[in-house]
XYZ file of C-alpha atoms in Angstrom:
383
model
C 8.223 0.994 28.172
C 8.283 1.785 24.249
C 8.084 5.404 23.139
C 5.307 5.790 20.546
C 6.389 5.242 16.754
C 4.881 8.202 14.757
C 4.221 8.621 10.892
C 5.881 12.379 10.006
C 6.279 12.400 6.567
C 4.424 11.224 3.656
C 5.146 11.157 -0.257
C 3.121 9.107 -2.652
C 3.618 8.436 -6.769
C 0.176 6.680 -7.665
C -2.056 6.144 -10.144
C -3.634 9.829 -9.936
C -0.433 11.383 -10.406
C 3.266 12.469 -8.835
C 2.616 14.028 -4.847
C 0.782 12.286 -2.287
C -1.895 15.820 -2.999
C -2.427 14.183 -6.311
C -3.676 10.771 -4.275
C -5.109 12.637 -1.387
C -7.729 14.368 -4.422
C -8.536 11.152 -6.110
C -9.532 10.020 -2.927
C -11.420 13.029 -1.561
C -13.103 13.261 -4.952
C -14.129 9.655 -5.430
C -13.025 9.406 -8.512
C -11.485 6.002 -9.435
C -7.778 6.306 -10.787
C -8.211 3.300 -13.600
C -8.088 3.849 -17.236
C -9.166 2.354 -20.518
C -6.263 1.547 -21.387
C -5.541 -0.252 -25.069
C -4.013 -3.383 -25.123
C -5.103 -4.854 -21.772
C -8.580 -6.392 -22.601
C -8.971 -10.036 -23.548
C -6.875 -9.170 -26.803
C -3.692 -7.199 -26.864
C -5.981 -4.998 -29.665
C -9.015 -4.657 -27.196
C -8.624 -2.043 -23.888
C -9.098 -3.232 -20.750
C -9.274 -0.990 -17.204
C -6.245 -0.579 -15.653
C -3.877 1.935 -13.000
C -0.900 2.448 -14.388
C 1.810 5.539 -12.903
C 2.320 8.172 -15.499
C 5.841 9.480 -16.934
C 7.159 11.896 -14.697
C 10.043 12.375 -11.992
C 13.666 13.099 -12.835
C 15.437 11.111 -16.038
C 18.892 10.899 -14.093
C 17.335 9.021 -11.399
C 16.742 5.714 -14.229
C 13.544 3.718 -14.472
C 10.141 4.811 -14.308
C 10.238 2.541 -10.510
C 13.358 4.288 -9.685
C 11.977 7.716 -10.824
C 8.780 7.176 -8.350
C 10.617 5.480 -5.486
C 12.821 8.231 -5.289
C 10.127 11.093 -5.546
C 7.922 9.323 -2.819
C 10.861 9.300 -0.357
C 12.015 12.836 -1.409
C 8.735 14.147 -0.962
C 8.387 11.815 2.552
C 11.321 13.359 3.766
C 11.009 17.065 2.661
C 7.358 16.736 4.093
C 8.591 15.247 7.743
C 11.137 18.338 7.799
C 8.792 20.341 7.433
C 6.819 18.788 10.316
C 9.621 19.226 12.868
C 11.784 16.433 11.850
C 15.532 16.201 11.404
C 17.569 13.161 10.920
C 19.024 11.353 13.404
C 22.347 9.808 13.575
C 20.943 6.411 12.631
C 18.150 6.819 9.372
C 17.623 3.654 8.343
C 15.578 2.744 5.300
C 13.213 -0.483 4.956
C 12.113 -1.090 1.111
C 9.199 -2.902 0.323
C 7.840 -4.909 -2.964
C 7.408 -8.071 -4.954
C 7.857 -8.054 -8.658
C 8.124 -3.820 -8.482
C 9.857 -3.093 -11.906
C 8.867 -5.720 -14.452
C 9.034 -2.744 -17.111
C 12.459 -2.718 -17.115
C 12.669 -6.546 -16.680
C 10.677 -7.268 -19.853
C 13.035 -5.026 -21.845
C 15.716 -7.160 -20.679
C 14.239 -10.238 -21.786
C 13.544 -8.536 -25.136
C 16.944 -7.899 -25.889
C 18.105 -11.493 -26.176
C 21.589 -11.532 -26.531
C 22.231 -8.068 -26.628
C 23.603 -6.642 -23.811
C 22.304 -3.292 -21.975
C 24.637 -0.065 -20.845
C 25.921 -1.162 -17.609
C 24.415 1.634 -16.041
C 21.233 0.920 -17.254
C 21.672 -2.833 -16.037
C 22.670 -2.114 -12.681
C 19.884 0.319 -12.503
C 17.609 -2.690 -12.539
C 18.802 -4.335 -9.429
C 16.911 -3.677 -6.501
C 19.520 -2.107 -4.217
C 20.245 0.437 -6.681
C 17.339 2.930 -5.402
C 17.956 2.265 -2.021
C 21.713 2.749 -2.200
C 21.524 6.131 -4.264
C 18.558 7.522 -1.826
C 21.411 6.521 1.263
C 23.749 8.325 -0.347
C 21.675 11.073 -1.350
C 20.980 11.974 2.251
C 23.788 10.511 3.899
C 21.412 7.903 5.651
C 24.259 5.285 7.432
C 21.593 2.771 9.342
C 20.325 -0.222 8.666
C 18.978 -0.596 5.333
C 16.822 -4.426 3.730
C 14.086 -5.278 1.192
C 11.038 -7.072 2.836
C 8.669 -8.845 0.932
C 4.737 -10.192 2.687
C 3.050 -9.516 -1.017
C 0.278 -7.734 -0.548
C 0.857 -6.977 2.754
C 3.721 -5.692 2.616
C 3.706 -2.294 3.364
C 2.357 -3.500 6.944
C 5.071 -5.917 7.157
C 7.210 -3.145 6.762
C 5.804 -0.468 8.968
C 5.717 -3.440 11.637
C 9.619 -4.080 11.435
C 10.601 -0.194 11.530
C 8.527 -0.213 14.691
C 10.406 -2.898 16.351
C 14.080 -1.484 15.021
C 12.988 2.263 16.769
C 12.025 -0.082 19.508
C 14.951 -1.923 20.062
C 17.180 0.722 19.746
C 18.456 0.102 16.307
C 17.632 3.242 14.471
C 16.808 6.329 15.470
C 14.326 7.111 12.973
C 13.024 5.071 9.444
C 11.850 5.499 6.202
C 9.874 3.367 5.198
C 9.022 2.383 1.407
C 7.201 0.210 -0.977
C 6.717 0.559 -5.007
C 5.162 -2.247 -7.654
C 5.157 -1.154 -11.199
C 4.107 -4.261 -11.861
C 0.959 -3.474 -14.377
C 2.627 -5.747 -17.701
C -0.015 -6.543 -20.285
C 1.428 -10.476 -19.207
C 0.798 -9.813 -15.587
C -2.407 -8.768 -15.801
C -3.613 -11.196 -17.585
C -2.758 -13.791 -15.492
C -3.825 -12.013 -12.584
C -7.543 -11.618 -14.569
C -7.171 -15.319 -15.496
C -7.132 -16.583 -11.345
C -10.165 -15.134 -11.363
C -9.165 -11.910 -8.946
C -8.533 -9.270 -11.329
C -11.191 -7.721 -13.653
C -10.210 -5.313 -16.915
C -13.476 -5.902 -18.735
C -15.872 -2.989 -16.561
C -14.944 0.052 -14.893
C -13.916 -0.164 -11.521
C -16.436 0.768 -9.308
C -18.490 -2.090 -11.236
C -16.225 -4.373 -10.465
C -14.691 -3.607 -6.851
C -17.133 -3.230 -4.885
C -15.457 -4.659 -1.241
C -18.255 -6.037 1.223
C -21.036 -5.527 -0.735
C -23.429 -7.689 -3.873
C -21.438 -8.018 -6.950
C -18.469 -7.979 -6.461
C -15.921 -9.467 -8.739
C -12.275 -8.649 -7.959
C -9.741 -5.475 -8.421
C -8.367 -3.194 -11.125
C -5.173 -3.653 -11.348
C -2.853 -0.472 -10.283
C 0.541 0.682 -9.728
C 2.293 3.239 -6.911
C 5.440 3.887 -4.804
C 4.874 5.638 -1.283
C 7.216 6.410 1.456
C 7.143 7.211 5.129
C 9.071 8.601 7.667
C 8.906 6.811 11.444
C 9.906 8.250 14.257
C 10.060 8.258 18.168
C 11.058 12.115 18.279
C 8.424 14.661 19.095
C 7.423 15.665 15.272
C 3.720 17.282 14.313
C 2.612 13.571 13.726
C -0.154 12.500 11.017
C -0.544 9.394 13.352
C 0.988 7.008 15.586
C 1.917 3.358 15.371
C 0.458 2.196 18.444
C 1.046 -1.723 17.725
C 0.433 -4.507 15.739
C 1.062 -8.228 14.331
C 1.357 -10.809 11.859
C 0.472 -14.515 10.999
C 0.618 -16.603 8.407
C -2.510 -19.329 7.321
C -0.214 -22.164 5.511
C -2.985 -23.105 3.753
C -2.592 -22.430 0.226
C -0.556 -20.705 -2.329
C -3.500 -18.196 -3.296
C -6.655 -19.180 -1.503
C -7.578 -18.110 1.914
C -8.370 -20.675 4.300
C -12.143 -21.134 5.188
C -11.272 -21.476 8.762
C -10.611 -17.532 9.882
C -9.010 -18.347 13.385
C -5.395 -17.257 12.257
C -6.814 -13.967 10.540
C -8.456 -13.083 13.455
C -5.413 -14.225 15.306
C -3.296 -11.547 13.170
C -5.645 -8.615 14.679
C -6.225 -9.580 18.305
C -2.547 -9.574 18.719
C -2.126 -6.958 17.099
C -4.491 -4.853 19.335
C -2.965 -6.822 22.367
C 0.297 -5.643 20.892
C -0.986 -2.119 20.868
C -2.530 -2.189 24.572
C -5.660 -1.316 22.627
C -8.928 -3.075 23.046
C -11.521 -3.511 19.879
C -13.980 -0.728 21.616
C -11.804 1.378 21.156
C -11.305 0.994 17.279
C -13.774 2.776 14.964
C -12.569 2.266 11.797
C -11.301 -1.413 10.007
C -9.547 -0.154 7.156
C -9.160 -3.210 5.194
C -7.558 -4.984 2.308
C -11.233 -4.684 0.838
C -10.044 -6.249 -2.624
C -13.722 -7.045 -3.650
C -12.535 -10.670 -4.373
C -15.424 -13.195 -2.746
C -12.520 -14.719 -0.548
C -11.387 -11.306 1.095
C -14.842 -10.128 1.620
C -15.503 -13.497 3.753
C -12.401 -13.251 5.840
C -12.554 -9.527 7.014
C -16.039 -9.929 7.219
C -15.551 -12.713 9.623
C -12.531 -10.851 11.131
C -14.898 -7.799 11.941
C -17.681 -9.488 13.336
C -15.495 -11.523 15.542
C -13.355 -8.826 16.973
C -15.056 -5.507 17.036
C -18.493 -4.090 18.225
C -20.806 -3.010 15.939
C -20.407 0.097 16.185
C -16.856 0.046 14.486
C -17.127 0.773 10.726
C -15.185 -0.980 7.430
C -14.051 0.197 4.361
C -11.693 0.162 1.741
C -10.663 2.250 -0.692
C -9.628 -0.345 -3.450
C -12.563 1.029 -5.184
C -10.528 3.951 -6.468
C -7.281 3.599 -6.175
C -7.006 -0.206 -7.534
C -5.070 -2.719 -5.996
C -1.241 -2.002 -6.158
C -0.123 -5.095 -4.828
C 2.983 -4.499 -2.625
C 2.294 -1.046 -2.996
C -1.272 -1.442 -1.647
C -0.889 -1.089 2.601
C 0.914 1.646 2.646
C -1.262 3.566 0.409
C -3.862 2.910 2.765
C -2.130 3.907 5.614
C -1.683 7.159 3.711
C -4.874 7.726 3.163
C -5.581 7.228 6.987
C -3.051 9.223 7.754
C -4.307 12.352 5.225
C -7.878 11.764 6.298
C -7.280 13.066 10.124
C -5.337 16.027 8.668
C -7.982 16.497 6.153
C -11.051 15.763 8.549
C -12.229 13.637 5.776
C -12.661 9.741 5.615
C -12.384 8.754 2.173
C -14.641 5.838 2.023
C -15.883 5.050 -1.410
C -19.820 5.086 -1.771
C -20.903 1.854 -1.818
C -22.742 0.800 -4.869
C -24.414 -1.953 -4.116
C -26.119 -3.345 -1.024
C -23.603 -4.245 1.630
C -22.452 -5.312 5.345
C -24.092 -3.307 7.864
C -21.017 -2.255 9.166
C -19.958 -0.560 5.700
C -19.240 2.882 5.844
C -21.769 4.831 3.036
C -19.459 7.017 1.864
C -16.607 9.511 2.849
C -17.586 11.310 6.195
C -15.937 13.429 9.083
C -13.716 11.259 11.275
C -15.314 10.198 14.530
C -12.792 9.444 17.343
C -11.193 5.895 18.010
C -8.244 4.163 16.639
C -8.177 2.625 12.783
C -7.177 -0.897 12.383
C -5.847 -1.452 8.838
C -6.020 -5.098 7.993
C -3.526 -6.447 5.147
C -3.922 -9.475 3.359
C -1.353 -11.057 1.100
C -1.367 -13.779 -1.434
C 0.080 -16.922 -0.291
C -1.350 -16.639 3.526
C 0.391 -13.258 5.002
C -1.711 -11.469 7.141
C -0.771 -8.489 9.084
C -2.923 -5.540 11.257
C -1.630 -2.239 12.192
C -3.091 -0.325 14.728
C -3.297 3.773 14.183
C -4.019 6.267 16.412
C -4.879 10.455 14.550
C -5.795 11.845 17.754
């Protein structure tokens, strides 16, 4: 039988600041995190709404992405201790992303044929984080990047699971960062058709409801600690699973039988059945193609009593940084006693949640969704 996977530390570098009690006030306060920000409207000399991380964290740690990556998991860590955690003989770390520093990319490509301090270059390489947060804590386990785009962060939590299962670490820390909110980026992002800069959020993300146009665009790095020792747990990882539509390289496919696929296996996974799920958490990216799939996902699986929402709304849409903000926020809500949910708007699905409200018991389902045909559920349980 497995022991149950729990979620003891969090630490979180967003949009609304450095310290996952900057995000947890954004989010209580339902205030959106986007700014009006110059150069990212239609023009580079017109503003446009967007999320990006401020300055902050410590210089000798490099980039900006390295800065936050290595606050999250400081903080992730530090907070776990102080929840009754110590590390085992095996830590191993799983980092998550896509295109996560294209700040420091861009310079690169800026500087032609000049070449950058070696330090600074190797900073740039992905493993460099990883390898100086190992070192920093004398973590020796098993260590990889992991990549579902927008889902990642469930892909991630997913495979730390199954190494505590099988015996292959003894506990996991688990991260994902995208500073990937480039004036170029953006734009193309707005030009698909799935980003919006011209209105302020909560105009333009408005998940499951009339409206609704697509996502700010938004940056973060957050970190977890898993484990399968007896820790005062935010919330266990109960289960879950993934599939993949091969239908298209951006558009969701019409047909939502491997969506739905994604989250009855994942309950089956969990030993969970969809009464007992009150909450859907979802990817809620206010894009017309999301909306129809979890729509369809939640009237197929779950009762009507079980309640959606997303909080997209306010914090943005941080690409690979996205699930595992929102498993934050599920996890701070049952500490808090306070579901975030965004007030919608704008009429919506009956099964919308009207705004943030005391948690009612059940498990959460967080649905991920991730360009290209990833889709992944995770089942939570804040008892």
């Amino acid at each position: 039988m497995r022991s149950k996977t729990d979620i003891c530390g969090i630490g979180a570098v967003t949009a609304y600041g450095w310290g996952r009690e900057s995000l947890w006030e954004g989010l209580a306060g339902g205030v959106p995190c986007a700014q009006y920000t110059d150069g990212f409207g239609e023009t580079p000399e017109e503003p446009g709404w967007v999320a990006h991380i401020p300055e902050g964290g410590r210089s000798r740690d490099g980039s900006l992405h390295a800065r936050a990556l290595l606050s999250a998991a400081r903080e992730a860590i530090e907070d776990a201790g102080r929840r009754g955690w110590s590390p085992g003989r095996r830590v191993g770390v799983i980092s998550g992303g896509v295109r996560e520093d294209l700040r420091t990319w861009d310079r690169l490509t800026t500087l032609g044929e000049e070449l950058m301090y070696r330090r600074e270059f190797i900073g740039m390489m992905p493993s460099t984080p990883i390898a100086s947060l190992m070192s920093e804590f004398g973590f020796r386990g098993p260590s990889m990047a992991t990549s579902a785009m927008c889902a990642t962060g469930s892909a991630a939590i997913l495979t730390a699971k199954m190494w505590l299962d099988a015996g292959m670490a003894d506990d996991v820390v688990v991260l994902t960062t995208d500073l990937s909110a480039t004036r170029p980026m953006v734009r193309n992002f707005v030009h698909c058709g799935v980003a919006i800069t011209d209105v302020p959020p909560l105009e333009a993300c408005r998940p499951f409801q009339e409206g609704t146009r697509g996502f700010t665009f938004s940056e973060a790095a957050v970190a977890m600690v898993l484990s399968q020792r007896k820790t005062d747990a935010y919330a266990t990882v109960l289960g879950g699973a993934m599939t993949h539509e091969a239908h298209n390289a951006m558009a969701l496919d019409p047909d939502p039988t491997t969506a739905i696929t994604a989250v009855t296996e994942g309950l089956e996974n969990a030993n969970a059945s969809a009464a007992d799920v009150r909450y859907v958490n979802a990817h809620g990216t206010g894009t017309k193609l999301c909306h129809r799939t979890e729509s369809q996902i939640l009237e197929a699986v779950f009762p009507s009593s079980t309640r959606i929402y997303s909080i997209k709304p306010l914090t943005g849409h941080s690409q690979s940084g996205s699930a595992l903000t929102e498993i934050a926020a599920t996890c701070l809500a049952a500490e808090r006693d306070l579901v975030p949910a965004p007030k919608p708007v704008a009429d919506g699905h009956p099964q919308l949640m009207e705004g943030p409200s005391r948690p009612e018991s059940g498990l959460t389902v967080k649905t991920s969704i991730g360009m290209g045909g990833y889709v992944a559920a995770v089942v939570l349980d804040t008892a």
